[in-house]
Amino acid sequence: MESERRTLEERIKREGDRKPGQALTLKFPVLHYGPVPRFDLSTWDFRIWGLVETERRWTWEEFNQLPRRKVMMDIHCVTRWSKFDTVWEGVHVRDLIESGLIKIKPEARFVLQYAEYGFTANVPLQVVLSETFLLATHYDGQPLTPEHGYPVRGVIGALAGRRAETDLYLWKGAKWLRGLEFRATDTPGFWEEAGYSMTANVWREERFRA
Ligand SMILES: Nc1nc2c(c(=O)[nH]1)N[C@H]1C(S)=C(S)[C@@H](COP(=O)(O)O)O[C@H]1N2
Ligand SMILES: [Mo]
């Protein structure tokens, strides 16, 4: 595994830097605060509220009928590991808008993700609408494992070979996600309250709050 990792790291170095101030990993570390919540099909719902024309509430069965996408991207953790070419599948907010399932009000500029146990993560609306933000149900062709956010997590990454303003560290995706609030103003989430960056851009290495 170590030689495989080194070969990949060398290839990447030749391709140009895809991991600013980061080390490459082939593993998938687990990182979060608190216990792993248990999924209860009978009470689980996914809610959309705030600056939208009509609030939505979907059961797990309904959530699974929503339009779906597959995205391949690099993910970057603020604890300095990166993982390349990870494949995620799930629901994209842009597809919800385009299929008329949700309508966002023009005043909306930020989104607060709400997860189990009151965990929150704040992101600009622009990030939620970018290609690389997904309400993911699957990783690497399989349903998410409980520790990585089953049944749904927000996930944010970067496309290989493209540096975008919307490329944020992985903590900006909430595991065990239960809803999205569309807002006019930004507000710190759980890790942001603890001192992490509000903006979290990976290319500018925005790790902590100034
Ligand atoms: N609900 C919840 N989501 C969370 C966190 C958390 O503490 N609770 N931690 C974040 C952090 S700091 C990181 S790095 C990623 C880690 O995702 P992983 O465990 O799948 O690697 O989840 C993010 N999402
Ligand atoms: Mo993290």
mmCIF file of C-alpha atoms and ligand atoms in Angstrom:
data_model
loop_
_atom_site.group_PDB
_atom_site.id
_atom_site.type_symbol
_atom_site.label_atom_id
_atom_site.label_comp_id
_atom_site.label_asym_id
_atom_site.label_seq_id
_atom_site.Cartn_x
_atom_site.Cartn_y
_atom_site.Cartn_z
ATOM 1 C CA MET A 1 0.000 0.000 0.000
ATOM 2 C CA GLU A 2 2.848 2.410 0.874
ATOM 3 C CA SER A 3 4.599 1.890 -2.494
ATOM 4 C CA GLU A 4 1.254 2.322 -4.291
ATOM 5 C CA ARG A 5 0.718 5.556 -2.386
ATOM 6 C CA ARG A 6 4.214 6.837 -3.268
ATOM 7 C CA THR A 7 3.835 5.997 -6.978
ATOM 8 C CA LEU A 8 0.543 7.867 -7.051
ATOM 9 C CA GLU A 9 2.038 10.817 -5.176
ATOM 10 C CA GLU A 10 4.871 11.034 -7.730
ATOM 11 C CA ARG A 11 2.434 10.921 -10.648
ATOM 12 C CA ILE A 12 0.399 13.687 -9.046
ATOM 13 C CA LYS A 13 3.507 15.830 -8.503
ATOM 14 C CA ARG A 14 4.217 15.635 -12.243
ATOM 15 C CA GLU A 15 0.628 16.598 -13.021
ATOM 16 C CA GLY A 16 0.853 19.756 -10.918
ATOM 17 C CA ASP A 17 -0.191 20.276 -7.335
ATOM 18 C CA ARG A 18 -3.634 18.897 -6.548
ATOM 19 C CA LYS A 19 -3.120 18.965 -2.777
ATOM 20 C CA PRO A 20 -1.860 22.271 -1.328
ATOM 21 C CA GLY A 21 -0.077 21.604 1.986
ATOM 22 C CA GLN A 22 -1.623 18.119 2.149
ATOM 23 C CA ALA A 23 -0.464 14.480 2.108
ATOM 24 C CA LEU A 24 -2.099 11.844 -0.032
ATOM 25 C CA THR A 25 -3.937 8.908 1.540
ATOM 26 C CA LEU A 26 -5.441 5.761 0.046
ATOM 27 C CA LYS A 27 -7.401 5.095 3.223
ATOM 28 C CA PHE A 28 -10.580 6.906 4.164
ATOM 29 C CA PRO A 29 -10.096 8.310 7.665
ATOM 30 C CA VAL A 30 -13.181 8.891 9.830
ATOM 31 C CA LEU A 31 -13.461 12.233 11.593
ATOM 32 C CA HIS A 32 -16.291 13.750 13.554
ATOM 33 C CA TYR A 33 -17.412 14.932 16.959
ATOM 34 C CA GLY A 34 -19.645 12.690 19.076
ATOM 35 C CA PRO A 35 -21.207 9.263 18.508
ATOM 36 C CA VAL A 36 -22.399 7.770 15.206
ATOM 37 C CA PRO A 37 -26.192 8.215 15.089
ATOM 38 C CA ARG A 38 -28.459 5.299 14.312
ATOM 39 C CA PHE A 39 -30.699 5.559 11.235
ATOM 40 C CA ASP A 40 -34.417 5.167 12.004
ATOM 41 C CA LEU A 41 -36.433 4.792 8.800
ATOM 42 C CA SER A 42 -39.740 5.516 10.575
ATOM 43 C CA THR A 43 -38.715 8.962 11.870
ATOM 44 C CA TRP A 44 -36.074 10.046 9.342
ATOM 45 C CA ASP A 45 -36.918 12.982 7.118
ATOM 46 C CA PHE A 46 -35.086 15.499 4.971
ATOM 47 C CA ARG A 47 -36.227 19.107 5.144
ATOM 48 C CA ILE A 48 -35.674 22.176 2.974
ATOM 49 C CA TRP A 49 -36.628 25.487 4.547
ATOM 50 C CA GLY A 50 -35.779 29.195 4.895
ATOM 51 C CA LEU A 51 -35.597 31.332 1.769
ATOM 52 C CA VAL A 52 -37.478 28.972 -0.552
ATOM 53 C CA GLU A 53 -40.903 29.433 -2.159
ATOM 54 C CA THR A 54 -42.289 26.282 -0.526
ATOM 55 C CA GLU A 55 -40.754 24.293 2.308
ATOM 56 C CA ARG A 56 -40.215 20.593 1.627
ATOM 57 C CA ARG A 57 -40.125 17.482 3.743
ATOM 58 C CA TRP A 58 -39.190 14.112 2.254
ATOM 59 C CA THR A 59 -39.291 10.676 3.827
ATOM 60 C CA TRP A 60 -36.407 8.289 3.059
ATOM 61 C CA GLU A 61 -38.568 6.646 0.394
ATOM 62 C CA GLU A 62 -39.326 10.013 -1.211
ATOM 63 C CA PHE A 63 -35.693 11.111 -0.979
ATOM 64 C CA ASN A 64 -34.760 8.042 -3.008
ATOM 65 C CA GLN A 65 -37.093 9.117 -5.847
ATOM 66 C CA LEU A 66 -35.272 12.440 -6.341
ATOM 67 C CA PRO A 67 -33.062 12.967 -9.416
ATOM 68 C CA ARG A 68 -29.554 11.574 -8.906
ATOM 69 C CA ARG A 69 -26.017 12.205 -10.137
ATOM 70 C CA LYS A 70 -22.555 10.698 -9.921
ATOM 71 C CA VAL A 71 -19.506 12.921 -9.315
ATOM 72 C CA MET A 72 -15.771 12.118 -9.253
ATOM 73 C CA MET A 73 -13.641 14.500 -7.237
ATOM 74 C CA ASP A 74 -10.662 15.020 -4.947
ATOM 75 C CA ILE A 75 -11.451 15.527 -1.267
ATOM 76 C CA HIS A 76 -9.270 17.543 1.099
ATOM 77 C CA CYS A 77 -9.411 17.325 4.884
ATOM 78 C CA VAL A 78 -8.218 20.226 7.010
ATOM 79 C CA THR A 79 -6.206 17.707 9.084
ATOM 80 C CA ARG A 80 -3.959 17.527 5.981
ATOM 81 C CA TRP A 81 -4.932 14.404 4.108
ATOM 82 C CA SER A 82 -6.287 14.398 0.579
ATOM 83 C CA LYS A 83 -7.898 11.616 -1.408
ATOM 84 C CA PHE A 84 -8.060 11.624 -5.201
ATOM 85 C CA ASP A 85 -10.697 10.506 -7.694
ATOM 86 C CA THR A 86 -13.332 9.602 -5.110
ATOM 87 C CA VAL A 87 -16.721 8.682 -6.599
ATOM 88 C CA TRP A 88 -19.941 9.866 -4.965
ATOM 89 C CA GLU A 89 -23.583 9.440 -5.874
ATOM 90 C CA GLY A 90 -26.623 11.272 -4.628
ATOM 91 C CA VAL A 91 -28.853 14.286 -5.061
ATOM 92 C CA HIS A 92 -27.681 17.602 -6.488
ATOM 93 C CA VAL A 93 -29.484 20.783 -5.413
ATOM 94 C CA ARG A 94 -29.252 22.190 -8.947
ATOM 95 C CA ASP A 95 -31.245 19.184 -10.222
ATOM 96 C CA LEU A 96 -33.915 19.826 -7.561
ATOM 97 C CA ILE A 97 -34.210 23.396 -8.839
ATOM 98 C CA GLU A 98 -34.202 22.440 -12.510
ATOM 99 C CA SER A 99 -36.873 19.793 -12.039
ATOM 100 C CA GLY A 100 -39.048 22.321 -10.172
ATOM 101 C CA LEU A 101 -38.898 20.444 -6.850
ATOM 102 C CA ILE A 102 -37.545 23.481 -5.019
ATOM 103 C CA LYS A 103 -37.467 27.190 -5.797
ATOM 104 C CA ILE A 104 -34.897 29.339 -4.047
ATOM 105 C CA LYS A 105 -35.707 32.987 -3.330
ATOM 106 C CA PRO A 106 -33.351 35.578 -4.849
ATOM 107 C CA GLU A 107 -32.309 36.839 -1.386
ATOM 108 C CA ALA A 108 -30.740 33.469 -0.481
ATOM 109 C CA ARG A 109 -26.934 33.622 -0.382
ATOM 110 C CA PHE A 110 -25.924 30.993 2.201
ATOM 111 C CA VAL A 111 -26.950 27.501 3.218
ATOM 112 C CA LEU A 112 -26.772 25.968 6.674
ATOM 113 C CA GLN A 113 -26.636 22.153 6.687
ATOM 114 C CA TYR A 114 -28.375 20.560 9.698
ATOM 115 C CA ALA A 115 -27.357 17.073 10.795
ATOM 116 C CA GLU A 116 -28.262 14.674 13.620
ATOM 117 C CA TYR A 117 -27.576 15.902 17.187
ATOM 118 C CA GLY A 118 -27.789 19.547 16.070
ATOM 119 C CA PHE A 119 -24.505 19.505 14.126
ATOM 120 C CA THR A 120 -24.381 22.306 11.539
ATOM 121 C CA ALA A 121 -22.069 23.391 8.700
ATOM 122 C CA ASN A 122 -22.330 26.681 6.800
ATOM 123 C CA VAL A 123 -21.530 27.169 3.112
ATOM 124 C CA PRO A 124 -22.192 29.865 0.508
ATOM 125 C CA LEU A 125 -25.113 29.105 -1.834
ATOM 126 C CA GLN A 126 -22.584 29.212 -4.690
ATOM 127 C CA VAL A 127 -20.899 26.116 -3.171
ATOM 128 C CA VAL A 128 -24.167 24.199 -2.856
ATOM 129 C CA LEU A 129 -24.885 24.916 -6.526
ATOM 130 C CA SER A 130 -21.377 23.947 -7.692
ATOM 131 C CA GLU A 131 -20.740 20.639 -9.469
ATOM 132 C CA THR A 132 -18.773 19.308 -6.516
ATOM 133 C CA PHE A 133 -21.350 19.577 -3.707
ATOM 134 C CA LEU A 134 -23.618 16.572 -3.365
ATOM 135 C CA LEU A 135 -26.223 15.260 -0.935
ATOM 136 C CA ALA A 136 -24.500 11.908 -1.128
ATOM 137 C CA THR A 137 -26.006 8.509 -0.372
ATOM 138 C CA HIS A 138 -23.245 6.396 -1.977
ATOM 139 C CA TYR A 139 -19.457 6.345 -1.932
ATOM 140 C CA ASP A 140 -17.450 4.166 -4.325
ATOM 141 C CA GLY A 141 -20.608 2.429 -5.582
ATOM 142 C CA GLN A 142 -21.815 1.409 -2.110
ATOM 143 C CA PRO A 143 -24.254 2.990 0.353
ATOM 144 C CA LEU A 144 -22.362 5.170 2.842
ATOM 145 C CA THR A 145 -21.101 3.346 5.898
ATOM 146 C CA PRO A 146 -22.549 4.540 9.245
ATOM 147 C CA GLU A 147 -19.255 6.272 10.193
ATOM 148 C CA HIS A 148 -19.102 8.161 6.889
ATOM 149 C CA GLY A 149 -22.644 9.525 7.220
ATOM 150 C CA TYR A 150 -25.290 6.915 6.323
ATOM 151 C CA PRO A 151 -27.882 7.498 4.981
ATOM 152 C CA VAL A 152 -27.084 10.984 3.580
ATOM 153 C CA ARG A 153 -24.172 13.384 3.918
ATOM 154 C CA GLY A 154 -23.160 16.660 2.362
ATOM 155 C CA VAL A 155 -19.881 16.168 0.531
ATOM 156 C CA ILE A 156 -17.652 18.810 -1.031
ATOM 157 C CA GLY A 157 -14.525 18.350 -3.130
ATOM 158 C CA ALA A 158 -12.564 19.637 -6.100
ATOM 159 C CA LEU A 159 -12.404 18.582 -9.740
ATOM 160 C CA ALA A 160 -8.947 17.374 -10.828
ATOM 161 C CA GLY A 161 -7.131 19.972 -12.901
ATOM 162 C CA ARG A 162 -9.400 22.860 -11.993
ATOM 163 C CA ARG A 163 -9.040 25.303 -9.117
ATOM 164 C CA ALA A 164 -12.372 26.788 -8.152
ATOM 165 C CA GLU A 165 -13.497 29.290 -5.550
ATOM 166 C CA THR A 166 -16.010 26.638 -4.443
ATOM 167 C CA ASP A 167 -13.332 24.007 -3.557
ATOM 168 C CA LEU A 168 -13.712 23.687 0.212
ATOM 169 C CA TYR A 169 -12.330 21.399 2.911
ATOM 170 C CA LEU A 170 -14.294 18.239 3.664
ATOM 171 C CA TRP A 171 -15.556 19.438 7.055
ATOM 172 C CA LYS A 172 -17.983 21.696 5.133
ATOM 173 C CA GLY A 173 -20.013 18.579 4.314
ATOM 174 C CA ALA A 174 -22.229 17.412 7.194
ATOM 175 C CA LYS A 175 -22.565 13.670 7.753
ATOM 176 C CA TRP A 176 -25.997 12.293 8.828
ATOM 177 C CA LEU A 177 -27.555 15.277 7.080
ATOM 178 C CA ARG A 178 -31.241 15.996 7.779
ATOM 179 C CA GLY A 179 -31.899 19.328 6.094
ATOM 180 C CA LEU A 180 -30.851 22.548 4.420
ATOM 181 C CA GLU A 181 -31.780 26.059 5.496
ATOM 182 C CA PHE A 182 -31.461 28.734 2.790
ATOM 183 C CA ARG A 183 -30.419 32.065 4.319
ATOM 184 C CA ALA A 184 -29.630 35.680 3.425
ATOM 185 C CA THR A 185 -26.782 35.881 5.952
ATOM 186 C CA ASP A 186 -23.907 33.620 6.933
ATOM 187 C CA THR A 187 -23.712 32.077 10.396
ATOM 188 C CA PRO A 188 -20.993 29.833 11.863
ATOM 189 C CA GLY A 189 -21.627 26.094 12.044
ATOM 190 C CA PHE A 190 -20.266 23.654 14.655
ATOM 191 C CA TRP A 191 -16.571 23.626 13.633
ATOM 192 C CA GLU A 192 -16.659 27.312 12.710
ATOM 193 C CA GLU A 193 -17.812 28.124 16.281
ATOM 194 C CA ALA A 194 -14.799 26.077 17.422
ATOM 195 C CA GLY A 195 -12.379 28.248 15.448
ATOM 196 C CA TYR A 196 -12.336 26.810 11.931
ATOM 197 C CA SER A 197 -12.573 29.046 8.866
ATOM 198 C CA MET A 198 -15.933 30.411 7.687
ATOM 199 C CA THR A 199 -14.805 30.184 4.039
ATOM 200 C CA ALA A 200 -12.499 27.087 4.046
ATOM 201 C CA ASN A 201 -11.047 27.452 0.522
ATOM 202 C CA VAL A 202 -8.492 24.657 -0.012
ATOM 203 C CA TRP A 203 -6.242 26.566 -2.470
ATOM 204 C CA ARG A 204 -5.841 29.504 -0.109
ATOM 205 C CA GLU A 205 -5.458 27.036 2.797
ATOM 206 C CA GLU A 206 -8.184 28.755 4.807
ATOM 207 C CA ARG A 207 -8.032 26.367 7.759
ATOM 208 C CA PHE A 208 -8.692 28.517 10.817
ATOM 209 C CA ARG A 209 -10.536 31.699 11.598
ATOM 210 C CA ALA A 210 -8.354 34.801 11.526
HETATM 211 N N1 LIG B 1 -22.439 15.446 11.469
HETATM 212 C C1 LIG B 1 -21.132 15.699 11.373
HETATM 213 N N2 LIG B 1 -20.586 15.832 10.151
HETATM 214 C C2 LIG B 1 -19.279 16.094 10.020
HETATM 215 C C3 LIG B 1 -18.437 16.256 11.155
HETATM 216 C C4 LIG B 1 -19.034 16.114 12.438
HETATM 217 O O1 LIG B 1 -18.375 16.251 13.482
HETATM 218 N N3 LIG B 1 -20.383 15.824 12.496
HETATM 219 N N4 LIG B 1 -17.103 16.526 10.983
HETATM 220 C C5 LIG B 1 -16.639 17.047 9.697
HETATM 221 C C6 LIG B 1 -15.221 16.873 9.528
HETATM 222 S S1 LIG B 1 -14.216 17.773 10.558
HETATM 223 C C7 LIG B 1 -14.669 16.125 8.524
HETATM 224 S S2 LIG B 1 -13.009 16.146 8.183
HETATM 225 C C8 LIG B 1 -15.495 15.232 7.703
HETATM 226 C C9 LIG B 1 -14.906 13.845 7.745
HETATM 227 O O2 LIG B 1 -15.621 12.984 6.941
HETATM 228 P P1 LIG B 1 -15.232 11.441 6.967
HETATM 229 O O3 LIG B 1 -15.352 10.966 8.390
HETATM 230 O O4 LIG B 1 -16.170 10.784 6.037
HETATM 231 O O5 LIG B 1 -13.792 11.373 6.506
HETATM 232 O O6 LIG B 1 -16.827 15.184 8.158
HETATM 233 C C10 LIG B 1 -17.381 16.444 8.499
HETATM 234 N N5 LIG B 1 -18.778 16.245 8.772
HETATM 235 MO MO MO B 2 -12.004 17.576 9.548
#
